[in-house]
PDB file of C-alpha atoms in Angstrom:
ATOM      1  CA  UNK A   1       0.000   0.000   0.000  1.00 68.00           C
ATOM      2  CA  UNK A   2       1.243   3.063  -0.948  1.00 77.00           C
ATOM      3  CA  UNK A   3       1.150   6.531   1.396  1.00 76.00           C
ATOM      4  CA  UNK A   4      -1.986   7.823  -0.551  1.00 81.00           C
ATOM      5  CA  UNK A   5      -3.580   5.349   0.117  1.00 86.00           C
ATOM      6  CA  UNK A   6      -3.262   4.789   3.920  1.00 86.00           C
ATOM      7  CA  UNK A   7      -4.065   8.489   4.115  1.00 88.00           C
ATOM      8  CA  UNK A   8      -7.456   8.118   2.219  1.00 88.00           C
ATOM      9  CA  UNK A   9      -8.199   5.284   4.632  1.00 91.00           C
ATOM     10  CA  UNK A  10      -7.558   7.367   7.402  1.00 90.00           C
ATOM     11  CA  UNK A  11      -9.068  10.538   6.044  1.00 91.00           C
ATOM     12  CA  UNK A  12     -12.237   7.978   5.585  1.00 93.00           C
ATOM     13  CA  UNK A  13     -12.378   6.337   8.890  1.00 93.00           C
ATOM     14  CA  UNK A  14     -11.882   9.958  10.220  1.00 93.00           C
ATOM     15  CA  UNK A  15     -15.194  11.160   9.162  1.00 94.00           C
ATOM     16  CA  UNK A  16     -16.811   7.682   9.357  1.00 94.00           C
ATOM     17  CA  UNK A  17     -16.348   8.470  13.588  1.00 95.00           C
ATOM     18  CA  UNK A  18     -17.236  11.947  12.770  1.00 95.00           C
ATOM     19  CA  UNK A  19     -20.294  11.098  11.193  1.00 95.00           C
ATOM     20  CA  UNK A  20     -20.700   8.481  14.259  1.00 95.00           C
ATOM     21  CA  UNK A  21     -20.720  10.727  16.553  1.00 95.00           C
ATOM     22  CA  UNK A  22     -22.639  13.410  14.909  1.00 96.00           C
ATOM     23  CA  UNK A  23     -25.015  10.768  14.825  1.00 96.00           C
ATOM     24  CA  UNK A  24     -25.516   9.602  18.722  1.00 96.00           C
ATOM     25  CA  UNK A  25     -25.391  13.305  19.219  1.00 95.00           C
ATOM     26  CA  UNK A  26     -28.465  14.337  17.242  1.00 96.00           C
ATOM     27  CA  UNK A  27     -30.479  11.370  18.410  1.00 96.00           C
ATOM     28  CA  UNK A  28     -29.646  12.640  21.693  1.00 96.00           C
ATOM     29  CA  UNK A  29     -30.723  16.162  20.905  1.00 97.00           C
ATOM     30  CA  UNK A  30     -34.274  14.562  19.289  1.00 96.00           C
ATOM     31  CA  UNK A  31     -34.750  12.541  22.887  1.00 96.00           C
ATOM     32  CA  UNK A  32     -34.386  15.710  24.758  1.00 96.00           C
ATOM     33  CA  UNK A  33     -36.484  17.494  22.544  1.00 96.00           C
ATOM     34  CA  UNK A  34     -38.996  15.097  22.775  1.00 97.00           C
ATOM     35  CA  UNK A  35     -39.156  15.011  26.312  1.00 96.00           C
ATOM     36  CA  UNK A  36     -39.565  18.895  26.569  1.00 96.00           C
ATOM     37  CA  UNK A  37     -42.526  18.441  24.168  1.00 96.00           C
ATOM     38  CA  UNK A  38     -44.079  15.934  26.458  1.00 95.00           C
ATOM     39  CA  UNK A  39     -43.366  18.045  29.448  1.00 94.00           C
ATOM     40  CA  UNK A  40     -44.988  21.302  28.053  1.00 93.00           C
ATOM     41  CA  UNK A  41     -48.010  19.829  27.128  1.00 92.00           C
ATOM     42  CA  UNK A  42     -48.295  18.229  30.388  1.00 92.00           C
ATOM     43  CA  UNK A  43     -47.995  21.533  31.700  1.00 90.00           C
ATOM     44  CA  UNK A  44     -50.278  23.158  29.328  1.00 89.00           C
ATOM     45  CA  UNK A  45     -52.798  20.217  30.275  1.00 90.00           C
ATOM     46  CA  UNK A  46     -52.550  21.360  34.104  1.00 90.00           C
ATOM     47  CA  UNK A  47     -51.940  24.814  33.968  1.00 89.00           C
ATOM     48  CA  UNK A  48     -55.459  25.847  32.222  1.00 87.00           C
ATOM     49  CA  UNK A  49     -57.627  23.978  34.780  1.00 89.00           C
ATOM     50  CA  UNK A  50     -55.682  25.853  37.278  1.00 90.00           C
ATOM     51  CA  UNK A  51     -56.035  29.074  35.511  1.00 90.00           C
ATOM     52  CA  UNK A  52     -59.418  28.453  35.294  1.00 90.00           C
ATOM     53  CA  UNK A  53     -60.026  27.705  39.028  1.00 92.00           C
ATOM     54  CA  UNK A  54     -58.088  30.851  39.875  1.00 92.00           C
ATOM     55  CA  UNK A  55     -59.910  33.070  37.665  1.00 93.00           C
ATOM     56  CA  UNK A  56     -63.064  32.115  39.125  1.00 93.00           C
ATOM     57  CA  UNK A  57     -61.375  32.485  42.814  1.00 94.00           C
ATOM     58  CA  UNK A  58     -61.074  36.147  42.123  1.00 94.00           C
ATOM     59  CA  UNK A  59     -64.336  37.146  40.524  1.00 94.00           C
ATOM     60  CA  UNK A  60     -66.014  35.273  43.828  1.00 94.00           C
ATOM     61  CA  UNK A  61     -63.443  37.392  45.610  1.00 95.00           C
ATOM     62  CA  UNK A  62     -64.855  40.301  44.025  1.00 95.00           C
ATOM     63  CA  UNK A  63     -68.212  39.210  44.331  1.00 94.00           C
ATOM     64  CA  UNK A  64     -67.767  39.122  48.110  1.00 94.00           C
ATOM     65  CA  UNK A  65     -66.188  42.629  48.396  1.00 94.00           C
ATOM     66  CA  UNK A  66     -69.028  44.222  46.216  1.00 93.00           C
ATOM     67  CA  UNK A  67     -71.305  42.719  49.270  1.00 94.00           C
ATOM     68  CA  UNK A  68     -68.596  44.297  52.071  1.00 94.00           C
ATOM     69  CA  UNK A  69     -68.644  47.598  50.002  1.00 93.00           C
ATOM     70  CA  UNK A  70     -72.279  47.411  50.372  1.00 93.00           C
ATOM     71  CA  UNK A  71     -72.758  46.404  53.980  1.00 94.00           C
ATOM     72  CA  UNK A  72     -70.216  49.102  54.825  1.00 94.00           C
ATOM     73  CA  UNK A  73     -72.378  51.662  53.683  1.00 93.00           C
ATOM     74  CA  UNK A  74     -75.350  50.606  55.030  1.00 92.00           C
ATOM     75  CA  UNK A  75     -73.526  50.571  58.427  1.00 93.00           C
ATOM     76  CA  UNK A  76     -72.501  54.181  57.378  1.00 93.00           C
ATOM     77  CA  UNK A  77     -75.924  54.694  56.815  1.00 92.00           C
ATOM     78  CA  UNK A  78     -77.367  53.123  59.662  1.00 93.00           C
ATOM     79  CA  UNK A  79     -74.528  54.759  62.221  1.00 93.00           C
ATOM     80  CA  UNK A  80     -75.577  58.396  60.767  1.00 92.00           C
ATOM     81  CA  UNK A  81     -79.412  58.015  61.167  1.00 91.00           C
ATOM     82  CA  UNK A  82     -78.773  56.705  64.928  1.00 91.00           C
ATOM     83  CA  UNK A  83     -76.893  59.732  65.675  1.00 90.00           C
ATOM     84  CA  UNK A  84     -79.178  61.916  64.047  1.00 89.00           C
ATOM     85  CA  UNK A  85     -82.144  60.230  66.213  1.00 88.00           C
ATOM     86  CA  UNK A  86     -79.487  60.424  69.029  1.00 86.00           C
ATOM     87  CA  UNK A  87     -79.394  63.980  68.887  1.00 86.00           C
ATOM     88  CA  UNK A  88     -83.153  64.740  67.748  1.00 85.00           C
ATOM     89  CA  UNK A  89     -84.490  62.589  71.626  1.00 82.00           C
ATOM     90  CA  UNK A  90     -81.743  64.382  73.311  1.00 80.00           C
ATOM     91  CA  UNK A  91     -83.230  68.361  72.248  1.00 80.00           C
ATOM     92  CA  UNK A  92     -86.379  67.380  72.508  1.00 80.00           C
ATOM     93  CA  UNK A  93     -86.485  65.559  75.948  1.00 77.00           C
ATOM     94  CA  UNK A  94     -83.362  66.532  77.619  1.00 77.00           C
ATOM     95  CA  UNK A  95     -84.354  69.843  78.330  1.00 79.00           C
ATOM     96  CA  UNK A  96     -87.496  69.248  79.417  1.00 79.00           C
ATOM     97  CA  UNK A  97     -86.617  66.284  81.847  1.00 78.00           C
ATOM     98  CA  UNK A  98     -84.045  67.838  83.459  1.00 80.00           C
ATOM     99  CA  UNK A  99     -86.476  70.564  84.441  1.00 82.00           C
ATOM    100  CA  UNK A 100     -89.279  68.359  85.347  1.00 83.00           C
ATOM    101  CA  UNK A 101     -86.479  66.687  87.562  1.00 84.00           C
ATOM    102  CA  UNK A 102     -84.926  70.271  88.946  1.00 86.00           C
ATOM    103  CA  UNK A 103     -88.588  70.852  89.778  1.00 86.00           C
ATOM    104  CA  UNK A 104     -89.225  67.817  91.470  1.00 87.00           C
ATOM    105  CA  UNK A 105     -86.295  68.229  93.447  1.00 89.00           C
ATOM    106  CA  UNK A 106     -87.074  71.278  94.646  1.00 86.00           C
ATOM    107  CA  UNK A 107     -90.780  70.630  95.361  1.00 88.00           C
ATOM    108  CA  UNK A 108     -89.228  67.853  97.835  1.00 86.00           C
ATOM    109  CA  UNK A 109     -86.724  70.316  99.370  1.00 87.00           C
ATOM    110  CA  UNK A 110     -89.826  72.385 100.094  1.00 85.00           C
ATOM    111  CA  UNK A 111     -92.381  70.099 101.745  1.00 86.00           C
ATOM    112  CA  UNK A 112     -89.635  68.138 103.436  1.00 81.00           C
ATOM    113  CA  UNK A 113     -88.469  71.071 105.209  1.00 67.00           C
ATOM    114  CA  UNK A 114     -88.723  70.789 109.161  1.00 58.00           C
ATOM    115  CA  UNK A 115     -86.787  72.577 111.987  1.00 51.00           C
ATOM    116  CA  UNK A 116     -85.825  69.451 113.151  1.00 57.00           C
ATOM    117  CA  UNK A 117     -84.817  68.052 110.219  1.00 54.00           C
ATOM    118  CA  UNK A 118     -82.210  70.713 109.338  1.00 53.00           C
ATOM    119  CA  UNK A 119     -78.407  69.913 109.453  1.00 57.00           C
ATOM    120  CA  UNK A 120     -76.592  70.779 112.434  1.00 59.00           C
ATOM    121  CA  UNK A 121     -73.737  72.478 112.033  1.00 59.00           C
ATOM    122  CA  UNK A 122     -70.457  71.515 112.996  1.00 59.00           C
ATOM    123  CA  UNK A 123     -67.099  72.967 113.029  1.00 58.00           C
ATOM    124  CA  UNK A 124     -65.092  73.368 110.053  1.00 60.00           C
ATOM    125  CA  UNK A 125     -61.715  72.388 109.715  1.00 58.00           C
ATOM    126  CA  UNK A 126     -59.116  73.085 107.234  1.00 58.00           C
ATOM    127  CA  UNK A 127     -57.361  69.776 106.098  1.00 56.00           C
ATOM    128  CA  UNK A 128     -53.553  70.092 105.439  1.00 61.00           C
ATOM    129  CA  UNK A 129     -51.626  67.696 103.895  1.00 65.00           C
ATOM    130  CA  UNK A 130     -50.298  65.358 106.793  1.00 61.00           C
ATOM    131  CA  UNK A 131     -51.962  67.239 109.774  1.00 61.00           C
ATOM    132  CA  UNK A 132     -55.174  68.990 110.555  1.00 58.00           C
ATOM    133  CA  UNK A 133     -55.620  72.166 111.239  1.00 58.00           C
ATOM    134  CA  UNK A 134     -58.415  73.964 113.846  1.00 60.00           C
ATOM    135  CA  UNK A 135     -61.293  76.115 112.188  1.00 61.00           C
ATOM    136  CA  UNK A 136     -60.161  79.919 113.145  1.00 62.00           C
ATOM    137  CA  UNK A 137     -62.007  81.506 115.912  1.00 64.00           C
ATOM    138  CA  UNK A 138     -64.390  84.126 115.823  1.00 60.00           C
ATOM    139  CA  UNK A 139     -63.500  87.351 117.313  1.00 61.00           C
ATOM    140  CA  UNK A 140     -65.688  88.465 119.725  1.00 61.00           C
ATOM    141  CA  UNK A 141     -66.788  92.166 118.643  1.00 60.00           C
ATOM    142  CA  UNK A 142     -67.070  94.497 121.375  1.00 62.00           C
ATOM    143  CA  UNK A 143     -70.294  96.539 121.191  1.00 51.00           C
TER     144      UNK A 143
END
């Protein structure tokens, strides 16, 4: 054999291990490929339930803040209108009852008033802190 053609040989079995490995390499490439098909359309497959479920999660959410909003005002409304009432009983029968009651009171002082019932008096005495002190004595005037 001559030197041209042991090179051709080797310039042959060269690219027959190039094309090899080419070869295991794309098949490779198609596996993984395949398997990241498979794994989006699982996730597509589970992902628009889920979508689904969580779209109808917030309008309920909504829903149920509409009905807050709403029962907030009317507790607003309700709070305002008690006050109002509030201060409508109080001007128109506060007044009156407390002078039905200052009358009363004094009627009682009146009829209930006897010699014997009134207070005795006693001395006073000026309280310091710690100690007590005597009431001051009267001066006698000299007439």
């Amino acid at each position: 054999m001559s030197g041209g053609e042991v090179a051709g040989i080797l310039v042959a079995v060269f690219w027959a291990i190039l094309v090899s490995f080419l070869a295991v390499v794309l098949v490779r490439l198609a596996q993984v490929l395949k398997a990241t098909t498979k794994l989006v359309a699982e996730v597509t497959d589970q992902a628009v339930p889920l979508l689904a479920d969580a779209s109808t999660t917030v309008r309920s959410a909504r829903t149920q803040l509409d009905r807050v909003d709403a029962i907030a005002s009317d507790v607003q409304e309700v709070t305002s209108n008690a006050s109002a009432l509030s201060s409508t009983v109080a001007t128109a029968f506060g007044g009156p009852l407390v002078k039905v009651a200052a009358f009363g009171y004094g009627v009682r002082k009146a009829l209930g008033k006897n010699p014997q019932d009134a207070p005795q008096k006693t001395s006073r005495r000026n309280v310091i802190v710690g100690r007590t002190v005597p009431a001051p004595r009267r001066r006698k005037q000299k007439g």
